[in-house]
mmCIF file of C-alpha atoms in Angstrom:
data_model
loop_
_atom_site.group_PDB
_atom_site.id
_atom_site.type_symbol
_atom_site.label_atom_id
_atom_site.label_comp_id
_atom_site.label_asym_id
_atom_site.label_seq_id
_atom_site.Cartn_x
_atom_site.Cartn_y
_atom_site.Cartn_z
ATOM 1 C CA UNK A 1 223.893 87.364 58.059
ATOM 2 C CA UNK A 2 223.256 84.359 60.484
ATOM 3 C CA UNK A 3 223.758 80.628 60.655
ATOM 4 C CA UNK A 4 220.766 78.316 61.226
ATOM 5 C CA UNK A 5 221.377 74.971 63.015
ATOM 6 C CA UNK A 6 221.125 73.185 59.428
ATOM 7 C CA UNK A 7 223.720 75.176 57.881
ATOM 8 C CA UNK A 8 221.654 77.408 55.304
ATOM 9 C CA UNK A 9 222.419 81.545 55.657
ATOM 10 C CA UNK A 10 219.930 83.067 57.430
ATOM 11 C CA UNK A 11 219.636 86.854 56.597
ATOM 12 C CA UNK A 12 218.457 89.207 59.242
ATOM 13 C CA UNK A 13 216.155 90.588 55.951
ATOM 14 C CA UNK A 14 212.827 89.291 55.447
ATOM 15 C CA UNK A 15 213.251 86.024 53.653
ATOM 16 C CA UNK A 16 212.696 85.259 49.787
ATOM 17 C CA UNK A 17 210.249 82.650 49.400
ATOM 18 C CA UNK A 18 212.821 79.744 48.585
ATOM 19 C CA UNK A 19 214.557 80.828 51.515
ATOM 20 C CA UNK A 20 211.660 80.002 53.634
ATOM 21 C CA UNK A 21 210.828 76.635 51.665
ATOM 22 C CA UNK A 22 214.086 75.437 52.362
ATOM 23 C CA UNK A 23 213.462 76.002 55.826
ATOM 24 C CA UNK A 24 210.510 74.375 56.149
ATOM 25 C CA UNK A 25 212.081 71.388 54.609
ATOM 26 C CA UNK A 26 214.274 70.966 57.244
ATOM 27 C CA UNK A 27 212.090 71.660 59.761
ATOM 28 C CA UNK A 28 210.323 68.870 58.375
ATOM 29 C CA UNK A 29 213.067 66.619 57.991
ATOM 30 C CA UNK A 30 213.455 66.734 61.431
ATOM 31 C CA UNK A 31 210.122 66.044 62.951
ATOM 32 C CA UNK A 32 209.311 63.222 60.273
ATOM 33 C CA UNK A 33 212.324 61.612 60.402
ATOM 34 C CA UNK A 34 215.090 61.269 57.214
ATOM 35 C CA UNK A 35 218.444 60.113 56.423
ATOM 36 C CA UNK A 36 221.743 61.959 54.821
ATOM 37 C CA UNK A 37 224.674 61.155 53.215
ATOM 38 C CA UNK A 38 227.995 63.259 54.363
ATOM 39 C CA UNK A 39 230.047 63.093 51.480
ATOM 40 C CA UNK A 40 233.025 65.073 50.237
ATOM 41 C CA UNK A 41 237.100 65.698 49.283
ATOM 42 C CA UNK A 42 238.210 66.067 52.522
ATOM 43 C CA UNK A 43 240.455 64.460 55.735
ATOM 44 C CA UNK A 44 239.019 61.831 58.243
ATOM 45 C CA UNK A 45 239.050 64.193 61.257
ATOM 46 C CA UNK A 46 236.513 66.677 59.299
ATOM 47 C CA UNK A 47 233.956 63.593 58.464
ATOM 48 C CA UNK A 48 234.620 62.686 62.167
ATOM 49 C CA UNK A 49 233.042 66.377 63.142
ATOM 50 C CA UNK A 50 230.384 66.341 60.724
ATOM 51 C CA UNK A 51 228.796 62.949 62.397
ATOM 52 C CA UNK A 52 229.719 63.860 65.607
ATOM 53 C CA UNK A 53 227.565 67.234 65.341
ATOM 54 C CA UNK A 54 224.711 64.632 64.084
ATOM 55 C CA UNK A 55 225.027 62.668 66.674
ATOM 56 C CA UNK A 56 223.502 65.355 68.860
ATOM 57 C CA UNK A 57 225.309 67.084 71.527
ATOM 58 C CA UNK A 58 224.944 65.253 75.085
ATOM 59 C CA UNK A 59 222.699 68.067 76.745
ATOM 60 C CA UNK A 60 219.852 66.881 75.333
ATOM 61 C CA UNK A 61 218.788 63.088 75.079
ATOM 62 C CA UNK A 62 219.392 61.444 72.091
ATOM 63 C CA UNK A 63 219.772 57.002 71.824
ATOM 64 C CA UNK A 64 222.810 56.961 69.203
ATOM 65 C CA UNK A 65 223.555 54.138 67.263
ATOM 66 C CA UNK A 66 226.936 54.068 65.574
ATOM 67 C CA UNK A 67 227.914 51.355 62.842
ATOM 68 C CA UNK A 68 231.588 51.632 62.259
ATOM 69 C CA UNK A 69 233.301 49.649 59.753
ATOM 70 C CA UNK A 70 236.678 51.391 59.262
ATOM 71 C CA UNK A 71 236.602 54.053 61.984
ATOM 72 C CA UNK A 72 239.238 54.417 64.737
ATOM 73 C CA UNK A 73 238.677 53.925 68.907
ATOM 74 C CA UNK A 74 239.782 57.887 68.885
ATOM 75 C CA UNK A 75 237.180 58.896 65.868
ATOM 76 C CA UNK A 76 234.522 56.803 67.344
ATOM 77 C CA UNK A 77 235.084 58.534 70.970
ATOM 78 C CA UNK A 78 234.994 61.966 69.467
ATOM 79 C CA UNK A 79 231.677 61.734 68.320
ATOM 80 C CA UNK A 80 230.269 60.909 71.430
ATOM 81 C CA UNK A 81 229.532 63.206 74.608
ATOM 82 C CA UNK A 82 231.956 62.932 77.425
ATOM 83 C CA UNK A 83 230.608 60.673 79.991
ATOM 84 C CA UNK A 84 231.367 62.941 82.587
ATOM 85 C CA UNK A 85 229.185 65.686 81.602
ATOM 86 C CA UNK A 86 226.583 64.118 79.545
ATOM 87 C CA UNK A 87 223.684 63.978 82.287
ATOM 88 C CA UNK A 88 222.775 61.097 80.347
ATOM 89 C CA UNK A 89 224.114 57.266 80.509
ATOM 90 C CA UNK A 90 225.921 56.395 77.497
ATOM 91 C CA UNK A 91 225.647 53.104 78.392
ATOM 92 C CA UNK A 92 221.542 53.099 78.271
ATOM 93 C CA UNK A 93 221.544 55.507 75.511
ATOM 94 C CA UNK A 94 224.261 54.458 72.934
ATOM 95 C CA UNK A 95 225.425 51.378 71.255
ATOM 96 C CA UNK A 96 227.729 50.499 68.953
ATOM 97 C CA UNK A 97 228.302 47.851 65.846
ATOM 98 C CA UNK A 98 231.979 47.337 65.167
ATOM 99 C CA UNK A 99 231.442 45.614 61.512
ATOM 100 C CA UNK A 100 234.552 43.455 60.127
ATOM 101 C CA UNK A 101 235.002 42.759 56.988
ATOM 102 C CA UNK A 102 238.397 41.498 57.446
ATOM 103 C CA UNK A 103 239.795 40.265 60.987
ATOM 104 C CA UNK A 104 240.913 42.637 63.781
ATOM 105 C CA UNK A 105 240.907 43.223 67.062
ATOM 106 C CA UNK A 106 237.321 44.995 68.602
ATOM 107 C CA UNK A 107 239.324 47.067 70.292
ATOM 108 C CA UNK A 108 240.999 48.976 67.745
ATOM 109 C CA UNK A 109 237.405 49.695 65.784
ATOM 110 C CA UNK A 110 235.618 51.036 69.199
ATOM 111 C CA UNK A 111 236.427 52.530 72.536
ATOM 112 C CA UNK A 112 237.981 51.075 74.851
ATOM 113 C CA UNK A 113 239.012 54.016 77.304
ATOM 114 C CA UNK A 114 237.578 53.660 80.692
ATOM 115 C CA UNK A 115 234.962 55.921 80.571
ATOM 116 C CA UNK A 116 233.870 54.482 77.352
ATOM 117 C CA UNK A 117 233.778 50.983 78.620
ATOM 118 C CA UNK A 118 230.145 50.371 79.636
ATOM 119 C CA UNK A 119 228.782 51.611 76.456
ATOM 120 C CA UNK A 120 227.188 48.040 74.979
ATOM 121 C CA UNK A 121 228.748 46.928 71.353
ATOM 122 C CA UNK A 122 228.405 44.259 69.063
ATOM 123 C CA UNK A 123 230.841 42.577 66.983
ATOM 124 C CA UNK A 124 229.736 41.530 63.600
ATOM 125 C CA UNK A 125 231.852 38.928 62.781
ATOM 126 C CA UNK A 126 231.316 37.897 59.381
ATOM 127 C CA UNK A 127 231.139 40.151 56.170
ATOM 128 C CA UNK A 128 228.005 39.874 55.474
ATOM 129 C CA UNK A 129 225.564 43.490 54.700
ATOM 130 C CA UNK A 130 222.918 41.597 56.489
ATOM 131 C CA UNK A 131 224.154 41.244 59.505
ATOM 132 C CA UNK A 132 224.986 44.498 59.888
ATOM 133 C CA UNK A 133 221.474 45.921 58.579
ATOM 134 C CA UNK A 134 219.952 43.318 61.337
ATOM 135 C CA UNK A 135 221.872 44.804 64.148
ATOM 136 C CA UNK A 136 220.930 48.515 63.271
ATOM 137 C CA UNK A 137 217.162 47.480 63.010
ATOM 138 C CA UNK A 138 217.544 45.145 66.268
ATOM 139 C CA UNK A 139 219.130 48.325 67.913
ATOM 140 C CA UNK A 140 216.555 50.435 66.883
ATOM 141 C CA UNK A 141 213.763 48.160 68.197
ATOM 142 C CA UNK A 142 215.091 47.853 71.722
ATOM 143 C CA UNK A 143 215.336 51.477 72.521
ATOM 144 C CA UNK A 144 212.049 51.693 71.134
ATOM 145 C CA UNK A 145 210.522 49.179 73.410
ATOM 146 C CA UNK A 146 212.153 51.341 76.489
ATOM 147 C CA UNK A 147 210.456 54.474 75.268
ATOM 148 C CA UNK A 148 206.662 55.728 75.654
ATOM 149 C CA UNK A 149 207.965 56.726 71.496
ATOM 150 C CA UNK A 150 210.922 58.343 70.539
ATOM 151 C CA UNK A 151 210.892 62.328 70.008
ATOM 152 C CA UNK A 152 211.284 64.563 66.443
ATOM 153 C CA UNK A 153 214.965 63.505 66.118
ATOM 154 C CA UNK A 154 215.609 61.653 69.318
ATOM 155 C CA UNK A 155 217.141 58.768 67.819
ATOM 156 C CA UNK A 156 220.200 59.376 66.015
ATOM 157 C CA UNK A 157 222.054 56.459 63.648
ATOM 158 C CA UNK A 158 225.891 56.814 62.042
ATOM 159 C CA UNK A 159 227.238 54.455 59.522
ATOM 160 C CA UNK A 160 230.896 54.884 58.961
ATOM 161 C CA UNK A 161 231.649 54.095 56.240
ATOM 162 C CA UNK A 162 229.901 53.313 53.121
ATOM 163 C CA UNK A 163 232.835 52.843 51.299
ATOM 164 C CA UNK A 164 233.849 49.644 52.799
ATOM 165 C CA UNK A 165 230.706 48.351 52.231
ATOM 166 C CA UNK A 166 230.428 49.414 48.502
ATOM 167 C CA UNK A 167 233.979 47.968 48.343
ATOM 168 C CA UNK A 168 232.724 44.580 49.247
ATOM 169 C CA UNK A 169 229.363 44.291 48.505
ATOM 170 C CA UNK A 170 228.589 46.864 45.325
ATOM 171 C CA UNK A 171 225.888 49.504 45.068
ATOM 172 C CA UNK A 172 223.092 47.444 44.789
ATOM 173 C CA UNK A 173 223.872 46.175 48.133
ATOM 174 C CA UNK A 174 224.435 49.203 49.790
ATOM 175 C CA UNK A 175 221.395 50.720 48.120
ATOM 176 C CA UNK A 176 219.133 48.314 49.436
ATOM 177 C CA UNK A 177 221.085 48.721 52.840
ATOM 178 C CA UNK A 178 220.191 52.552 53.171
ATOM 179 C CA UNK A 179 216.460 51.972 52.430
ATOM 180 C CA UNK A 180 215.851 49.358 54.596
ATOM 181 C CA UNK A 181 217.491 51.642 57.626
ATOM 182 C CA UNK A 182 215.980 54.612 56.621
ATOM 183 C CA UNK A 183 212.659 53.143 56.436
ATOM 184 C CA UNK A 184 212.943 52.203 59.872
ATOM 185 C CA UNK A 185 214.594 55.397 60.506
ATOM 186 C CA UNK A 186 212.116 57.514 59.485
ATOM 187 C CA UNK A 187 209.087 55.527 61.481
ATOM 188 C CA UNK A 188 210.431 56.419 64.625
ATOM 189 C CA UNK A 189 211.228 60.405 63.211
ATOM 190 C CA UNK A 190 214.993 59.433 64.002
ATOM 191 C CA UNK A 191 217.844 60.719 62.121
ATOM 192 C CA UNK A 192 220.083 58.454 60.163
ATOM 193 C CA UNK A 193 223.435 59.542 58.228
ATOM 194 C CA UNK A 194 225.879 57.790 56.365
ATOM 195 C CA UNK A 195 229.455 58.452 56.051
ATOM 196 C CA UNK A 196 231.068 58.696 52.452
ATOM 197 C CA UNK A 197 234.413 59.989 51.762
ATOM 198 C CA UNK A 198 233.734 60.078 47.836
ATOM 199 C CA UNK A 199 233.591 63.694 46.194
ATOM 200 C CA UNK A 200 229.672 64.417 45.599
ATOM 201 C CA UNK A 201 230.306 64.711 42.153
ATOM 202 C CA UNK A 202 232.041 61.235 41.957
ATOM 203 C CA UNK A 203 229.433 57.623 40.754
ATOM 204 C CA UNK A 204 228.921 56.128 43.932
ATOM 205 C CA UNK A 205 227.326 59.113 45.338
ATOM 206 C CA UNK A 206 225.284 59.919 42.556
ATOM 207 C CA UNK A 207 224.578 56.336 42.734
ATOM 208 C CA UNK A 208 223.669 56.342 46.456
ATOM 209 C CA UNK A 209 221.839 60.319 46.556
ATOM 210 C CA UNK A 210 218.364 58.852 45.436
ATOM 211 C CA UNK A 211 218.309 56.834 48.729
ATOM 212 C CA UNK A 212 218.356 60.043 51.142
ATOM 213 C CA UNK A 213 216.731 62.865 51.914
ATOM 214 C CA UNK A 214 219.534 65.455 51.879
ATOM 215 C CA UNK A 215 223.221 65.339 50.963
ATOM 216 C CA UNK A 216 225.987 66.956 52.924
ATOM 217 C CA UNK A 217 228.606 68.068 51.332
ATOM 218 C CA UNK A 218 231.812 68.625 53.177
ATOM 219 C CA UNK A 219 235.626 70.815 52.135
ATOM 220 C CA UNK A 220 238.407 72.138 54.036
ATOM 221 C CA UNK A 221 239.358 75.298 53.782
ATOM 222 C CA UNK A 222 242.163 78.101 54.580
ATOM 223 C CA UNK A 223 241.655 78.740 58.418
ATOM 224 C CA UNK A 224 244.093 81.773 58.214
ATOM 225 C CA UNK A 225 241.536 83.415 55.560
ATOM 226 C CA UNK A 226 238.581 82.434 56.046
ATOM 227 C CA UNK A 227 238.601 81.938 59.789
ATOM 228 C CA UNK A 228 237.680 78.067 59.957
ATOM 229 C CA UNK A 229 238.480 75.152 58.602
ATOM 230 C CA UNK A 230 235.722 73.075 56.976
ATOM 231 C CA UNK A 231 232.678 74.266 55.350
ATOM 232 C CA UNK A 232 229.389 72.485 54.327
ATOM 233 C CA UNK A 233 226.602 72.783 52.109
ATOM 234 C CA UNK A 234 222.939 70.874 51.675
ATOM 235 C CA UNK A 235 221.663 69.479 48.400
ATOM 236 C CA UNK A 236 218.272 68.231 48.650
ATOM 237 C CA UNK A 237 217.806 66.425 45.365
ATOM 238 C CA UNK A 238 213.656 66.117 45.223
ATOM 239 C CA UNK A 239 213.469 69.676 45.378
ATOM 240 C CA UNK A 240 216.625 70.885 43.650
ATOM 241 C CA UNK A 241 217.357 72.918 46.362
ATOM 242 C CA UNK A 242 221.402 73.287 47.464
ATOM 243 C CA UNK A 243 222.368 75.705 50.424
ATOM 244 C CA UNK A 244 225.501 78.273 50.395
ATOM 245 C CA UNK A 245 228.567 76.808 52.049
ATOM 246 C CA UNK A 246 228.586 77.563 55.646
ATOM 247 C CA UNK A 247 230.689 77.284 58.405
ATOM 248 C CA UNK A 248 231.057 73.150 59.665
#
C-alpha cells in the first residue's frame, strides 16, 4: 500500500471503481482549479505544514499568495521555499497580505529575516473583509498580467486564518469571502486553501464546507507508534467521498 500526492491509499491491487473516481476528482481538482479548507483539533505548527505542503515546494514554479491574519514571522517563513535554493525569485513569485484587525507591528505578522526581505507585502490596515478580499484578487490579477496564463495549479493562495475573520466579521462574511476568491481562484486553475483551526465536526466548518471543493482534515498522532506525527484525510462533500487517514 502506497501514498498518492493527495493523500488517498493507493493499493498496488487493481483499483475498485470508487477508488479510481476519487482519483479522478483530484486530478481534476487540480487542472480546473478549486479551493480547500484545512481544518482540524490540532497544534499551530501541524496547520503550518499542511499549508506549507500547499504552497508547493520551490522546485517547481508556483506565484504564492499568502493572507495572514494571526500567523507568526516564523510560521509564515516555514511555508515558503528557502531563498537560497528555490531557483525561483520569491520576490517575483510571492506576496504577502499581513491583515490587522487590531494594531501591531508588520513585522511580527510577516518575515522579516534577510533573506525574506525582498518578498513584496501589503499591510491592510483597517478591519475591514473587503480590503483584504481586494488585495487577494488585485494579487491575483498582477501575476496574471506577467504570465502568457497560469498552469494546472501554478498559482497557489493561503488564508491564515479564518477564524479571525469569523471572529470579527461572522459567517456570512466569510462565506461570501471564500466564493468571491475561489471564483477567481478557480479561473486561473489556481489552488486556494483556507486555514481553520475548528474541529470538522464543529458549526463554523459545517457552516463554511459548502464553499469548497474538498476539506482537509488534520490530527496529531503518537510518533513513537505510529511512526509520524500528523495524519490527514479528504472529505469531498458533493460526492460524499472521504479518504483514509494518511500520513501529513
Amino acid at each position: 500500500m502506497t501514498t498518492d500526492r493527495y493523500g488517498a491509499r493507493r493499493s498496488n491491487a487493481p483499483p475498485n471503481d470508487e477508488f479510481t473516481d476519487f482519483l479522478s476528482l483530484l486530478n481534476e481538482l487540480k487542472s480546473t482549479g478549486c479551493t480547500l479548507l484545512v481544518v482540524g483539533d490540532a497544534r499551530r505548527k501541524l496547520f503550518t505544514r499542511a499549508s506549507a505542503s500547499l504552497l508547493g515546494n520551490g522546485n517547481t514554479l508556483r506565484y504564492r499568495l499568502l493572507a495572514v491574519t494571526d500567523a507568526s514571522s516564523g510560521s509564515v517563513e516555514r511555508r515558503l521555499p528557502d531563498p537560497d535554493e528555490s531557483p525561483f525569485s520569491l520576490a517575483r513569485t510571492t506576496k504577502i497580505a499581513n491583515y490587522e484587525v487590531t494594531p501591531r507591528a508588520v513585522a511580527e505578522a510577516v518575515p522579516r529575516d534577510e533573506e525574506f526581505e525582498e518578498i513584496p507585502e501589503t499591510h491592510v490596515p483597517d478591519a475591514r473583509i473587503d480590503g483584504l478580499r481586494s488585495e487577494l484578487v488585485s494579487g491575483i490579477e498582477e501575476f496574471a498580467r506577467h504570465t502568457d496564463g497560469f498552469r494546472p495549479a501554478e498559482l497557489r493562495v493561503g488564508v491564515d486564518s479564518l477564524g479571525t475573520l469569523l471572529d470579527h466579521h461572522g459567517e456570512d462574511a466569510v462565506r461570501d469571502y471564500c466564493r468571491t476568491v475561489g471564483r477567481r481562484v478557480r479561473e486561473h486553475n489556481g489552488m486556494a486553501h483556507y486555514v481553520l483551526r475548528d474541529a470538522h465536526g464543529s458549526e463554523r466548518v459545517q457552516s463554511l464546507a459548502a464553499e469548497v471543493d474538498a476539506v482537509i482534515e488534520i490530527r496529531p498522532v503518537n510518533s513513537e507508534t505510529d511512526d509520524h506525527d500528523a495524519e490527514q484525510r479528504w472529505h469531498v462533500p458533493d460526492r460524499g467521498t472521504t479518504t483514509n487517514w494518511v500520513r501529513l
